[in-house]
Amino acid sequence: MDTKGLTGAEALLRLLREMGVERIFASPGSEWSPVWEHIAKPYGSAEEIPV
C-alpha cells in the first residue's frame, strides 16, 4: 500500500479497508479526532471506508 501523501488517519483507514475490516468499535478520545474526521469526509462519495 502506498501511503505517500496520506495522513496517519487516512493510511490507517485504507489499511483497515484493504484488510477487509467493515466495522470499527472504539471508545474514542481526543487523540482519535483525525480518524473520525476522515471517516466523516467520504459520505456522499464513492470511497468506502470502515465505519
Short mmCIF file of C-alpha atoms in Angstrom, two decimals:
data_model
loop_
_atom_site.label_atom_id
_atom_site.label_comp_id
_atom_site.label_asym_id
_atom_site.label_seq_id
_atom_site.Cartn_x
_atom_site.Cartn_y
_atom_site.Cartn_z
CA MET A 1 0.00 0.00 0.00
CA ASP A 2 1.36 3.39 -0.98
CA THR A 3 0.86 5.82 1.89
CA LYS A 4 2.84 8.70 0.41
CA GLY A 5 0.98 11.96 0.93
CA LEU A 6 -1.60 10.46 3.30
CA THR A 7 -2.23 11.49 6.86
CA GLY A 8 -1.87 8.85 9.56
CA ALA A 9 -5.67 8.61 9.80
CA GLU A 10 -6.06 8.11 6.04
CA ALA A 11 -3.32 5.46 5.98
CA LEU A 12 -4.86 3.60 8.93
CA LEU A 13 -8.34 3.57 7.39
CA ARG A 14 -7.05 2.46 3.97
CA LEU A 15 -5.11 -0.37 5.58
CA LEU A 16 -8.17 -1.49 7.54
CA ARG A 17 -10.28 -1.40 4.36
CA GLU A 18 -7.67 -3.43 2.44
CA MET A 19 -7.70 -5.99 5.28
CA GLY A 20 -11.48 -6.37 4.88
CA VAL A 21 -12.48 -4.51 8.05
CA GLU A 22 -16.09 -3.34 7.80
CA ARG A 23 -16.72 -2.02 11.32
CA ILE A 24 -14.67 -0.20 13.93
CA PHE A 25 -15.68 -0.40 17.58
CA ALA A 26 -13.84 2.07 19.75
CA SER A 27 -14.11 4.43 22.66
CA PRO A 28 -12.64 7.50 21.01
CA GLY A 29 -10.59 10.03 22.86
CA SER A 30 -9.41 13.40 21.67
CA GLU A 31 -6.35 11.84 20.04
CA TRP A 32 -8.69 9.98 17.63
CA SER A 33 -10.19 13.14 16.10
CA PRO A 34 -8.24 12.86 12.79
CA VAL A 35 -9.65 9.34 12.29
CA TRP A 36 -13.24 10.42 12.95
CA GLU A 37 -12.83 13.46 10.69
CA HIS A 38 -11.60 11.26 7.84
CA ILE A 39 -14.43 8.77 8.38
CA ALA A 40 -16.95 11.63 8.08
CA LYS A 41 -15.33 13.06 4.92
CA PRO A 42 -16.35 10.48 2.27
CA TYR A 43 -20.08 10.47 2.93
CA GLY A 44 -21.62 11.26 -0.42
CA SER A 45 -18.60 9.93 -2.34
CA ALA A 46 -17.83 6.52 -3.82
CA GLU A 47 -14.99 5.82 -1.38
CA GLU A 48 -15.80 3.01 1.04
CA ILE A 49 -14.21 3.09 4.47
CA PRO A 50 -14.73 1.03 7.62
CA VAL A 51 -17.31 2.57 9.93
#
